[in-house]
Amino acid sequence: ARGSVRLTASARDALSGMAPAGAGGPSTTIAVDGAAAAVDPGAAVTTTVSGEGVHTVSFSARDAAGNSSPVGSGPPPAPGTAVVRIDESGPQVSFARSQDPSDPERLEARVVDPLSGPDPVRGSIALRPAGSTLPFRQLATSVSGDRLTAVWDSDSYPPGSYEFRATGYDRAGNSASSDRRA
């Protein structure tokens, strides 16, 4: 996810036959990253998770009869947990350290993103004459996992120096571009 995420824990989803709300009525709790829990004496409670990183969300519900979620026999269960990843920054993008001598016109770049992971279907490699202000011209680029690959047919371009740019995306929609080797 990008930015902040608003979450609601609902006792209605966890328990059926809820008693009316009130002092002895249902109670629902939700906590983020071990902080103090938000508690509502009703059947639902809402909180916001924000800040880049991996967040642990704990939640539980109880009805007026004292039944806790999940419903079952035995001692009260531990709260349920979920993981929320918030990714607000672009991935790291870099070209391979060196070219393959057997295929020198093959360009390869790697996209790395530890939070949401690289987007497995979006990315591009582009070129333009070195030192120019012309827009980059995209090459046909294939994306496979964390790799961007393009083949530059140098015979189709005027002699000279060229600069290349790889643009990668992460699963949260953030992008980054680089003209550097790893």
PDB file of C-alpha atoms in Angstrom:
ATOM      1  CA  ALA A   1       0.000   0.000   0.000  1.00  0.00           C
ATOM      2  CA  ARG A   2       1.029   3.614  -0.382  1.00  0.00           C
ATOM      3  CA  GLY A   3       0.495   6.331   2.251  1.00  0.00           C
ATOM      4  CA  SER A   4      -1.713   5.360   5.162  1.00  0.00           C
ATOM      5  CA  VAL A   5      -4.259   2.574   5.511  1.00  0.00           C
ATOM      6  CA  ARG A   6      -7.494   2.817   7.496  1.00  0.00           C
ATOM      7  CA  LEU A   7      -8.489  -0.504   9.097  1.00  0.00           C
ATOM      8  CA  THR A   8     -11.668  -1.551  10.877  1.00  0.00           C
ATOM      9  CA  ALA A   9     -11.946  -4.566  13.176  1.00  0.00           C
ATOM     10  CA  SER A  10     -15.539  -5.714  13.314  1.00  0.00           C
ATOM     11  CA  ALA A  11     -17.023  -8.017  15.928  1.00  0.00           C
ATOM     12  CA  ARG A  12     -19.920  -8.645  13.529  1.00  0.00           C
ATOM     13  CA  ASP A  13     -17.486 -10.452  11.250  1.00  0.00           C
ATOM     14  CA  ALA A  14     -16.026 -12.519  14.083  1.00  0.00           C
ATOM     15  CA  LEU A  15     -19.063 -13.311  16.255  1.00  0.00           C
ATOM     16  CA  SER A  16     -22.663 -14.074  15.418  1.00  0.00           C
ATOM     17  CA  GLY A  17     -25.599 -13.412  17.734  1.00  0.00           C
ATOM     18  CA  MET A  18     -24.052 -10.293  19.297  1.00  0.00           C
ATOM     19  CA  ALA A  19     -25.792  -8.877  22.373  1.00  0.00           C
ATOM     20  CA  PRO A  20     -26.793  -5.205  22.340  1.00  0.00           C
ATOM     21  CA  ALA A  21     -24.020  -2.665  22.940  1.00  0.00           C
ATOM     22  CA  GLY A  22     -23.633  -1.153  26.386  1.00  0.00           C
ATOM     23  CA  ALA A  23     -21.608  -1.730  29.535  1.00  0.00           C
ATOM     24  CA  GLY A  24     -21.904  -5.497  29.177  1.00  0.00           C
ATOM     25  CA  GLY A  25     -22.160  -5.429  25.394  1.00  0.00           C
ATOM     26  CA  PRO A  26     -19.608  -6.316  22.777  1.00  0.00           C
ATOM     27  CA  SER A  27     -16.085  -4.923  22.722  1.00  0.00           C
ATOM     28  CA  THR A  28     -13.691  -4.704  19.793  1.00  0.00           C
ATOM     29  CA  THR A  29      -9.969  -3.845  19.922  1.00  0.00           C
ATOM     30  CA  ILE A  30      -7.294  -3.094  17.356  1.00  0.00           C
ATOM     31  CA  ALA A  31      -3.618  -2.202  17.931  1.00  0.00           C
ATOM     32  CA  VAL A  32      -0.755  -1.278  15.605  1.00  0.00           C
ATOM     33  CA  ASP A  33       2.883  -2.245  16.235  1.00  0.00           C
ATOM     34  CA  GLY A  34       2.278  -3.103  19.905  1.00  0.00           C
ATOM     35  CA  ALA A  35       0.997   0.387  20.778  1.00  0.00           C
ATOM     36  CA  ALA A  36      -1.972   0.909  23.057  1.00  0.00           C
ATOM     37  CA  ALA A  37      -5.055  -0.693  21.569  1.00  0.00           C
ATOM     38  CA  ALA A  38      -8.009   1.307  20.290  1.00  0.00           C
ATOM     39  CA  VAL A  39     -11.032  -0.148  22.100  1.00  0.00           C
ATOM     40  CA  ASP A  40     -14.674   0.426  21.287  1.00  0.00           C
ATOM     41  CA  PRO A  41     -17.511  -0.818  23.487  1.00  0.00           C
ATOM     42  CA  GLY A  42     -19.430  -1.590  20.307  1.00  0.00           C
ATOM     43  CA  ALA A  43     -19.131  -4.049  17.497  1.00  0.00           C
ATOM     44  CA  ALA A  44     -16.402  -2.241  15.473  1.00  0.00           C
ATOM     45  CA  VAL A  45     -13.318  -0.078  15.969  1.00  0.00           C
ATOM     46  CA  THR A  46     -11.223   1.788  13.388  1.00  0.00           C
ATOM     47  CA  THR A  47      -7.578   2.861  13.362  1.00  0.00           C
ATOM     48  CA  THR A  48      -5.093   4.252  10.859  1.00  0.00           C
ATOM     49  CA  VAL A  49      -1.772   2.660   9.996  1.00  0.00           C
ATOM     50  CA  SER A  50       0.763   5.108   8.567  1.00  0.00           C
ATOM     51  CA  GLY A  51       4.463   5.449   7.940  1.00  0.00           C
ATOM     52  CA  GLU A  52       6.665   3.517   5.554  1.00  0.00           C
ATOM     53  CA  GLY A  53       7.581   0.025   6.719  1.00  0.00           C
ATOM     54  CA  VAL A  54       6.130  -3.264   7.891  1.00  0.00           C
ATOM     55  CA  HIS A  55       3.422  -2.919  10.544  1.00  0.00           C
ATOM     56  CA  THR A  56       1.802  -5.611  12.705  1.00  0.00           C
ATOM     57  CA  VAL A  57      -1.888  -5.152  13.437  1.00  0.00           C
ATOM     58  CA  SER A  58      -3.513  -7.092  16.306  1.00  0.00           C
ATOM     59  CA  PHE A  59      -7.289  -7.327  16.688  1.00  0.00           C
ATOM     60  CA  SER A  60      -9.890  -9.095  18.809  1.00  0.00           C
ATOM     61  CA  ALA A  61     -13.610  -9.013  19.611  1.00  0.00           C
ATOM     62  CA  ARG A  62     -15.833 -10.058  22.519  1.00  0.00           C
ATOM     63  CA  ASP A  63     -19.619 -10.262  22.731  1.00  0.00           C
ATOM     64  CA  ALA A  64     -21.838  -9.467  25.752  1.00  0.00           C
ATOM     65  CA  ALA A  65     -21.787 -13.100  26.849  1.00  0.00           C
ATOM     66  CA  GLY A  66     -17.970 -13.025  27.031  1.00  0.00           C
ATOM     67  CA  ASN A  67     -17.346 -15.066  23.881  1.00  0.00           C
ATOM     68  CA  SER A  68     -14.091 -14.019  22.221  1.00  0.00           C
ATOM     69  CA  SER A  69     -13.083 -14.298  18.608  1.00  0.00           C
ATOM     70  CA  PRO A  70     -12.412 -16.693  17.163  1.00  0.00           C
ATOM     71  CA  VAL A  71     -15.339 -18.651  18.631  1.00  0.00           C
ATOM     72  CA  GLY A  72     -14.343 -21.973  20.178  1.00  0.00           C
ATOM     73  CA  SER A  73     -13.952 -23.863  23.399  1.00  0.00           C
ATOM     74  CA  GLY A  74     -11.067 -23.478  25.823  1.00  0.00           C
ATOM     75  CA  PRO A  75      -9.277 -20.393  27.092  1.00  0.00           C
ATOM     76  CA  PRO A  76      -9.729 -17.020  25.358  1.00  0.00           C
ATOM     77  CA  PRO A  77      -7.750 -17.003  22.120  1.00  0.00           C
ATOM     78  CA  ALA A  78      -4.810 -14.753  21.374  1.00  0.00           C
ATOM     79  CA  PRO A  79      -5.683 -11.707  19.280  1.00  0.00           C
ATOM     80  CA  GLY A  80      -5.668 -12.146  15.524  1.00  0.00           C
ATOM     81  CA  THR A  81      -2.794 -10.518  13.652  1.00  0.00           C
ATOM     82  CA  ALA A  82      -2.180  -9.160  10.189  1.00  0.00           C
ATOM     83  CA  VAL A  83       0.781  -7.541   8.475  1.00  0.00           C
ATOM     84  CA  VAL A  84       0.453  -4.237   6.596  1.00  0.00           C
ATOM     85  CA  ARG A  85       3.301  -3.037   4.372  1.00  0.00           C
ATOM     86  CA  ILE A  86       3.378   0.650   3.452  1.00  0.00           C
ATOM     87  CA  ASP A  87       5.765   1.541   0.643  1.00  0.00           C
ATOM     88  CA  GLU A  88       6.182   5.230  -0.104  1.00  0.00           C
ATOM     89  CA  SER A  89       9.552   5.169  -1.866  1.00  0.00           C
ATOM     90  CA  GLY A  90      10.680   4.005  -5.283  1.00  0.00           C
ATOM     91  CA  PRO A  91      12.679   0.859  -5.933  1.00  0.00           C
ATOM     92  CA  GLN A  92      16.431   0.671  -6.518  1.00  0.00           C
ATOM     93  CA  VAL A  93      17.259   0.344 -10.223  1.00  0.00           C
ATOM     94  CA  SER A  94      20.658  -0.381 -11.758  1.00  0.00           C
ATOM     95  CA  PHE A  95      22.107  -1.825 -14.941  1.00  0.00           C
ATOM     96  CA  ALA A  96      24.125  -5.053 -14.818  1.00  0.00           C
ATOM     97  CA  ARG A  97      27.768  -4.598 -13.781  1.00  0.00           C
ATOM     98  CA  SER A  98      29.007  -5.566 -17.213  1.00  0.00           C
ATOM     99  CA  GLN A  99      27.758  -6.554 -20.641  1.00  0.00           C
ATOM    100  CA  ASP A 100      27.710 -10.110 -21.898  1.00  0.00           C
ATOM    101  CA  PRO A 101      30.657 -10.324 -24.362  1.00  0.00           C
ATOM    102  CA  SER A 102      28.730 -12.848 -26.484  1.00  0.00           C
ATOM    103  CA  ASP A 103      25.712 -10.481 -26.718  1.00  0.00           C
ATOM    104  CA  PRO A 104      27.024  -6.895 -26.269  1.00  0.00           C
ATOM    105  CA  GLU A 105      23.818  -5.202 -27.431  1.00  0.00           C
ATOM    106  CA  ARG A 106      21.717  -6.888 -24.748  1.00  0.00           C
ATOM    107  CA  LEU A 107      20.935  -4.457 -21.914  1.00  0.00           C
ATOM    108  CA  GLU A 108      19.853  -5.733 -18.530  1.00  0.00           C
ATOM    109  CA  ALA A 109      18.802  -3.883 -15.386  1.00  0.00           C
ATOM    110  CA  ARG A 110      17.690  -5.104 -11.979  1.00  0.00           C
ATOM    111  CA  VAL A 111      14.826  -3.657  -9.887  1.00  0.00           C
ATOM    112  CA  VAL A 112      14.970  -4.178  -6.105  1.00  0.00           C
ATOM    113  CA  ASP A 113      12.315  -3.169  -3.570  1.00  0.00           C
ATOM    114  CA  PRO A 114      12.344  -4.725  -0.080  1.00  0.00           C
ATOM    115  CA  LEU A 115       8.852  -3.574   0.978  1.00  0.00           C
ATOM    116  CA  SER A 116       6.395  -4.273  -1.823  1.00  0.00           C
ATOM    117  CA  GLY A 117       8.715  -5.992  -4.296  1.00  0.00           C
ATOM    118  CA  PRO A 118       9.367  -5.144  -7.940  1.00  0.00           C
ATOM    119  CA  ASP A 119       6.402  -4.864 -10.281  1.00  0.00           C
ATOM    120  CA  PRO A 120       6.662  -8.020 -12.416  1.00  0.00           C
ATOM    121  CA  VAL A 121       5.066  -6.444 -15.512  1.00  0.00           C
ATOM    122  CA  ARG A 122       6.137  -2.770 -15.725  1.00  0.00           C
ATOM    123  CA  GLY A 123       9.497  -1.240 -16.568  1.00  0.00           C
ATOM    124  CA  SER A 124      11.498   0.136 -19.461  1.00  0.00           C
ATOM    125  CA  ILE A 125      14.939   0.749 -20.893  1.00  0.00           C
ATOM    126  CA  ALA A 126      15.431   3.832 -23.049  1.00  0.00           C
ATOM    127  CA  LEU A 127      18.254   5.697 -24.817  1.00  0.00           C
ATOM    128  CA  ARG A 128      19.222   9.058 -26.255  1.00  0.00           C
ATOM    129  CA  PRO A 129      22.393  10.637 -27.666  1.00  0.00           C
ATOM    130  CA  ALA A 130      24.864  11.246 -24.829  1.00  0.00           C
ATOM    131  CA  GLY A 131      24.795  14.763 -23.393  1.00  0.00           C
ATOM    132  CA  SER A 132      21.669  15.785 -25.287  1.00  0.00           C
ATOM    133  CA  THR A 133      18.432  17.146 -23.911  1.00  0.00           C
ATOM    134  CA  LEU A 134      16.376  15.075 -26.334  1.00  0.00           C
ATOM    135  CA  PRO A 135      13.742  12.858 -24.735  1.00  0.00           C
ATOM    136  CA  PHE A 136      14.724   9.263 -24.074  1.00  0.00           C
ATOM    137  CA  ARG A 137      13.447   6.824 -26.698  1.00  0.00           C
ATOM    138  CA  GLN A 138      12.090   3.570 -25.304  1.00  0.00           C
ATOM    139  CA  LEU A 139      13.448   0.271 -26.506  1.00  0.00           C
ATOM    140  CA  ALA A 140      11.281  -2.842 -26.610  1.00  0.00           C
ATOM    141  CA  THR A 141      11.752  -4.034 -23.029  1.00  0.00           C
ATOM    142  CA  SER A 142      10.783  -7.335 -21.465  1.00  0.00           C
ATOM    143  CA  VAL A 143      10.115  -7.592 -17.746  1.00  0.00           C
ATOM    144  CA  SER A 144      10.643 -10.841 -15.895  1.00  0.00           C
ATOM    145  CA  GLY A 145      10.518 -10.784 -12.094  1.00  0.00           C
ATOM    146  CA  ASP A 146      13.114  -8.239 -11.017  1.00  0.00           C
ATOM    147  CA  ARG A 147      14.829  -7.985 -14.448  1.00  0.00           C
ATOM    148  CA  LEU A 148      14.383  -5.542 -17.321  1.00  0.00           C
ATOM    149  CA  THR A 149      15.901  -6.648 -20.618  1.00  0.00           C
ATOM    150  CA  ALA A 150      16.199  -4.876 -23.968  1.00  0.00           C
ATOM    151  CA  VAL A 151      18.268  -5.395 -27.106  1.00  0.00           C
ATOM    152  CA  TRP A 152      19.737  -2.308 -28.729  1.00  0.00           C
ATOM    153  CA  ASP A 153      20.339  -2.632 -32.455  1.00  0.00           C
ATOM    154  CA  SER A 154      23.250  -0.171 -32.722  1.00  0.00           C
ATOM    155  CA  ASP A 155      23.299  -0.475 -36.530  1.00  0.00           C
ATOM    156  CA  SER A 156      19.875   1.263 -36.577  1.00  0.00           C
ATOM    157  CA  TYR A 157      21.309   4.421 -34.967  1.00  0.00           C
ATOM    158  CA  PRO A 158      23.824   7.013 -36.205  1.00  0.00           C
ATOM    159  CA  PRO A 159      27.392   6.489 -34.967  1.00  0.00           C
ATOM    160  CA  GLY A 160      28.102   8.226 -31.668  1.00  0.00           C
ATOM    161  CA  SER A 161      27.803   7.899 -27.921  1.00  0.00           C
ATOM    162  CA  TYR A 162      24.488   7.100 -26.267  1.00  0.00           C
ATOM    163  CA  GLU A 163      23.204   7.115 -22.724  1.00  0.00           C
ATOM    164  CA  PHE A 164      20.750   4.560 -21.372  1.00  0.00           C
ATOM    165  CA  ARG A 165      18.132   4.837 -18.652  1.00  0.00           C
ATOM    166  CA  ALA A 166      16.278   2.024 -16.899  1.00  0.00           C
ATOM    167  CA  THR A 167      12.972   2.750 -15.168  1.00  0.00           C
ATOM    168  CA  GLY A 168      11.538   0.247 -12.714  1.00  0.00           C
ATOM    169  CA  TYR A 169       8.357   0.131 -10.641  1.00  0.00           C
ATOM    170  CA  ASP A 170       7.419  -1.518  -7.383  1.00  0.00           C
ATOM    171  CA  ARG A 171       4.104  -3.227  -6.610  1.00  0.00           C
ATOM    172  CA  ALA A 172       2.898  -0.100  -4.764  1.00  0.00           C
ATOM    173  CA  GLY A 173       3.194   1.939  -7.988  1.00  0.00           C
ATOM    174  CA  ASN A 174       6.345   3.894  -7.077  1.00  0.00           C
ATOM    175  CA  SER A 175       8.978   4.296  -9.794  1.00  0.00           C
ATOM    176  CA  ALA A 176      12.674   5.108 -10.042  1.00  0.00           C
ATOM    177  CA  SER A 177      15.086   5.583 -12.944  1.00  0.00           C
ATOM    178  CA  SER A 178      18.821   5.105 -13.170  1.00  0.00           C
ATOM    179  CA  ASP A 179      21.614   5.326 -15.701  1.00  0.00           C
ATOM    180  CA  ARG A 180      24.136   3.616 -13.345  1.00  0.00           C
ATOM    181  CA  ARG A 181      25.602   0.154 -13.224  1.00  0.00           C
ATOM    182  CA  ALA A 182      25.349  -1.962 -10.072  1.00  0.00           C
TER     183      ALA A 182
END
